[in-house]
mmCIF file of C-alpha atoms in Angstrom:
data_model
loop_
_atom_site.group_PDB
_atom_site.id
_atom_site.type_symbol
_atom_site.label_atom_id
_atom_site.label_comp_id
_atom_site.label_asym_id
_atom_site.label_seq_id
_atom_site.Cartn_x
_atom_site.Cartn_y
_atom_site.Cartn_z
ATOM 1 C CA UNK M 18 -9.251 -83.195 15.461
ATOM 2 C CA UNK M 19 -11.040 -81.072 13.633
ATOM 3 C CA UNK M 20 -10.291 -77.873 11.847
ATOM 4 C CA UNK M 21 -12.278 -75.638 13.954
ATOM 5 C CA UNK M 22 -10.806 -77.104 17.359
ATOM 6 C CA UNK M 23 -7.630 -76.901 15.772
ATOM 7 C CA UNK M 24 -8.029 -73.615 15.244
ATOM 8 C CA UNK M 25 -9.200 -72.861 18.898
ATOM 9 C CA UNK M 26 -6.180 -74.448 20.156
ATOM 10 C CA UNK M 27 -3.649 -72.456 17.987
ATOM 11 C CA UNK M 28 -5.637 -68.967 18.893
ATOM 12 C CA UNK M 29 -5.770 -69.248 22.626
ATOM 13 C CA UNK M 30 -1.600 -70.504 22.699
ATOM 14 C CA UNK M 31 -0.365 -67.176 24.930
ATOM 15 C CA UNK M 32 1.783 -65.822 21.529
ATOM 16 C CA UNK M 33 -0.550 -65.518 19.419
ATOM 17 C CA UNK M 34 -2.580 -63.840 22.182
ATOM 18 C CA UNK M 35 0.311 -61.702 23.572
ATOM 19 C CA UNK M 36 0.595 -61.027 19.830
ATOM 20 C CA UNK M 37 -2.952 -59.563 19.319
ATOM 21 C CA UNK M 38 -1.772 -57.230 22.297
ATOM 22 C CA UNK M 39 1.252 -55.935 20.959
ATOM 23 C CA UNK M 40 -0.215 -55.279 17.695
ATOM 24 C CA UNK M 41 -3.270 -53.090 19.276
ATOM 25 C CA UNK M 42 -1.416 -51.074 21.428
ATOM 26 C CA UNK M 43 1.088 -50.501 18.844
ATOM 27 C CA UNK M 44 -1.039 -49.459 16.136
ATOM 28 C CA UNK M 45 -2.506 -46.925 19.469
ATOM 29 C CA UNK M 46 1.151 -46.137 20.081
ATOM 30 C CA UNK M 47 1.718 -45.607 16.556
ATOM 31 C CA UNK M 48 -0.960 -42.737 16.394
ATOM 32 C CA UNK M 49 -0.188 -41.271 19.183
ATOM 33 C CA UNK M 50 3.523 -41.011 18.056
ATOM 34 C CA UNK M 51 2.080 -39.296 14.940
ATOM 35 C CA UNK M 52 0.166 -36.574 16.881
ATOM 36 C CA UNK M 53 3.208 -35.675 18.533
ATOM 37 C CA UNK M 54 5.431 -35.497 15.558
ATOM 38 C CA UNK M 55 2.594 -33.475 13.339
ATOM 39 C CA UNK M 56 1.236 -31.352 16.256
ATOM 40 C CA UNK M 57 3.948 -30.854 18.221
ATOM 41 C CA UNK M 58 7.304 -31.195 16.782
ATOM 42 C CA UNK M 59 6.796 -30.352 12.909
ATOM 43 C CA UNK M 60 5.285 -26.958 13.368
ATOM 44 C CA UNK M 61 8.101 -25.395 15.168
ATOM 45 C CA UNK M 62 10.368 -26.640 12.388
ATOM 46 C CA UNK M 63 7.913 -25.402 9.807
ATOM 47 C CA UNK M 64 8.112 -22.025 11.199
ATOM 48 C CA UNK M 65 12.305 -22.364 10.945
ATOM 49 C CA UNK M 66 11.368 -23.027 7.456
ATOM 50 C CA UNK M 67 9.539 -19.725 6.701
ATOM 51 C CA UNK M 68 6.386 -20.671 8.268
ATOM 52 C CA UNK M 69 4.709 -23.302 6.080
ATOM 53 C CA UNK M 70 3.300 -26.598 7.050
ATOM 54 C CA UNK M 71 6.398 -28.723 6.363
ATOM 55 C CA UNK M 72 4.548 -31.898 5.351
ATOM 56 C CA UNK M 73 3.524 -29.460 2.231
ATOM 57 C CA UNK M 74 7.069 -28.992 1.163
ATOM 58 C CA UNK M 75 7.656 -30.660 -2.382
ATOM 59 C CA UNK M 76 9.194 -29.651 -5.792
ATOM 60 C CA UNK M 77 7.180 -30.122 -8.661
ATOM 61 C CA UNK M 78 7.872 -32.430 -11.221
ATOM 62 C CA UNK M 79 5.229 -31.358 -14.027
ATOM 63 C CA UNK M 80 5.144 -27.411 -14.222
ATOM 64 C CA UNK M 81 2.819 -26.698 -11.782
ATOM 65 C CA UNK M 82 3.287 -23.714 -9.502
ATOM 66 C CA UNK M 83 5.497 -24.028 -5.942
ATOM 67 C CA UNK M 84 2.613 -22.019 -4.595
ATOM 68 C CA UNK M 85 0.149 -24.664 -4.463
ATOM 69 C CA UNK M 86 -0.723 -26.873 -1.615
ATOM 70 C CA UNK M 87 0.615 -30.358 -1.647
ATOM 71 C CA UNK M 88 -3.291 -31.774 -2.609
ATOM 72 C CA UNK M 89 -3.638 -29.284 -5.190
ATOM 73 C CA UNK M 90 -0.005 -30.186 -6.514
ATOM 74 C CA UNK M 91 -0.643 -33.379 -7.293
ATOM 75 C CA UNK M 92 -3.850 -32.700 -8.603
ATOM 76 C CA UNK M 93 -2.223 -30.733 -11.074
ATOM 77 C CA UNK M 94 0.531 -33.308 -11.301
ATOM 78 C CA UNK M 95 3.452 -35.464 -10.583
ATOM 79 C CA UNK M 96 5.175 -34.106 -7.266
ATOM 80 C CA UNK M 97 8.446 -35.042 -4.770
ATOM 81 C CA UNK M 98 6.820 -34.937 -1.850
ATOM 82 C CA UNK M 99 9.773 -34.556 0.365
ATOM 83 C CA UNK M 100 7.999 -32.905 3.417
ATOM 84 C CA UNK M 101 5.590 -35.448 4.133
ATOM 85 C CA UNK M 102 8.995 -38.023 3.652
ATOM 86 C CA UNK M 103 10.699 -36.606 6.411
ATOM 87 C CA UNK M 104 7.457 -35.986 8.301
ATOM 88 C CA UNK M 105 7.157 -39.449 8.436
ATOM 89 C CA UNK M 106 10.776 -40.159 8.901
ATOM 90 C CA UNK M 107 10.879 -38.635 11.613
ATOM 91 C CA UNK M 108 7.861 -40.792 13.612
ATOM 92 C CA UNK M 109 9.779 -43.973 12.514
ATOM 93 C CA UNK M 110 13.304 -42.515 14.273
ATOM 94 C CA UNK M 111 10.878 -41.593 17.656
ATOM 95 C CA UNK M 112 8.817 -45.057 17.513
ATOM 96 C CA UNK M 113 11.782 -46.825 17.039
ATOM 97 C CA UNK M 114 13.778 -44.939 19.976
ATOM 98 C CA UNK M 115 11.086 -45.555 22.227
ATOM 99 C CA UNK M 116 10.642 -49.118 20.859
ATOM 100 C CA UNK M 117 14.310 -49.721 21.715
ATOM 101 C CA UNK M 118 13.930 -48.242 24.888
ATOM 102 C CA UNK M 119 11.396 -50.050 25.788
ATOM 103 C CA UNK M 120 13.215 -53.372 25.348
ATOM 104 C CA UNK M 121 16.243 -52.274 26.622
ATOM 105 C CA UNK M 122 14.271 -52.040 30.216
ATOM 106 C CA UNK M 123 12.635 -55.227 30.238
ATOM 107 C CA UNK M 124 16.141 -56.822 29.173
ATOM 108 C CA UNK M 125 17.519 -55.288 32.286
ATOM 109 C CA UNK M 126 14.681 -56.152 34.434
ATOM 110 C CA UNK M 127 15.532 -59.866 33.328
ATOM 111 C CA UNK M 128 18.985 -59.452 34.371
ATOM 112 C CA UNK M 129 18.481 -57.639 37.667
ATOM 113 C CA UNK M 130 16.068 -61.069 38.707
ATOM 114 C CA UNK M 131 17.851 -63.377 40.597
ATOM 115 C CA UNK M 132 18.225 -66.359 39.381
ATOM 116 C CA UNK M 133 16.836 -69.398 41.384
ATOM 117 C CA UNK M 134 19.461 -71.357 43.069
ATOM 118 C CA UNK M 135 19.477 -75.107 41.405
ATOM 119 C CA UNK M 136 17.869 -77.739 43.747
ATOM 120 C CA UNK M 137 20.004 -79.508 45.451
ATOM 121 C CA UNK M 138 19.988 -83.659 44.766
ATOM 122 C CA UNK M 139 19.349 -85.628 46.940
ATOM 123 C CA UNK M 140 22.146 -87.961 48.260
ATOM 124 C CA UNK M 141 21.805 -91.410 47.112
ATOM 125 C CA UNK M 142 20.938 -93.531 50.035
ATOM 126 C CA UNK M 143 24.348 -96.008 49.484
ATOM 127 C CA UNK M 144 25.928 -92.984 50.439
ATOM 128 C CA UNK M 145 24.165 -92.092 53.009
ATOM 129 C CA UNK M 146 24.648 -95.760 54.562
ATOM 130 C CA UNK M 147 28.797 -95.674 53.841
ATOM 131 C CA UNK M 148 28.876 -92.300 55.608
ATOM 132 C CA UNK M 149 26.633 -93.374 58.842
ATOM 133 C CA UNK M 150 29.783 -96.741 58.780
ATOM 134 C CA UNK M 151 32.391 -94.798 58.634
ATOM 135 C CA UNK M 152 31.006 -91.991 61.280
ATOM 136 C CA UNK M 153 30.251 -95.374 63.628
ATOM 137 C CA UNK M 154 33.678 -96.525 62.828
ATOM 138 C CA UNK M 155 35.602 -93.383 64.033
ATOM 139 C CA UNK M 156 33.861 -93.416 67.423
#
């Protein structure tokens, strides 16, 4: 076989497939989880926070001023960028919520599927015969 069949074989196997899927619409997810924390949910907090754009909240390590922006900061500079941190904390926490969420209804969808009854054998045909003697028997 060679490599490039090989190859074909291994791509079009449903995983890696299914895969491809998953990673796509989670790297869409992934943005769109983003936009909510950094357009939605982070200004409000900001604003609890006197107002400023919370992803620019960091102490500075080498003298510069606090009044800077964040890209100025560290143009100046060594900085703890601890905004941006728990900016981005906080769109792991709600990915991986959802993510868990996600799974835990398709887990229940598997359990609420009945399971298919096993197939009943056949009866050997020995038996069969022994049970057709002894029903001519009792008559």
């Amino acid at each position: 076989m060679s490599m490039m069949q090989e190859f074909k074989q291994f791509a079009m196997k449903g995983n890696v497939v299914d895969l491809a899927v998953g990673v796509i619409i989670g790297g869409a997810f992934g943005k769109i989880v983003d936009s909510l924390v950094q357009d939605v949910i982070m200004p409000p907090i900001g604003k609890l926070f006197g107002g400023l754009d919370f992803a620019n909240y960091y102490l500075p390590l080498n003298n510069q001023g606090a009044e800077l922006s964040l890209l100025e900061a560290k143009k100046a500079g060594a900085v703890l960028a601890y905004g941006n941190f728990i900016t981005i904390l906080l769109n792991f926490v709600i990915l991986a919520f959802i993510i868990f969420q996600m799974v835990r209804l398709m887990n229940k969808a598997r359990r609420d599927e009945p399971e298919a009854a096993p197939a009943v054998a056949a009866t050997p045909e020995d038996i069969v015969l022994l049970r057709e003697i002894r029903d001519a028997l009792k008559k």
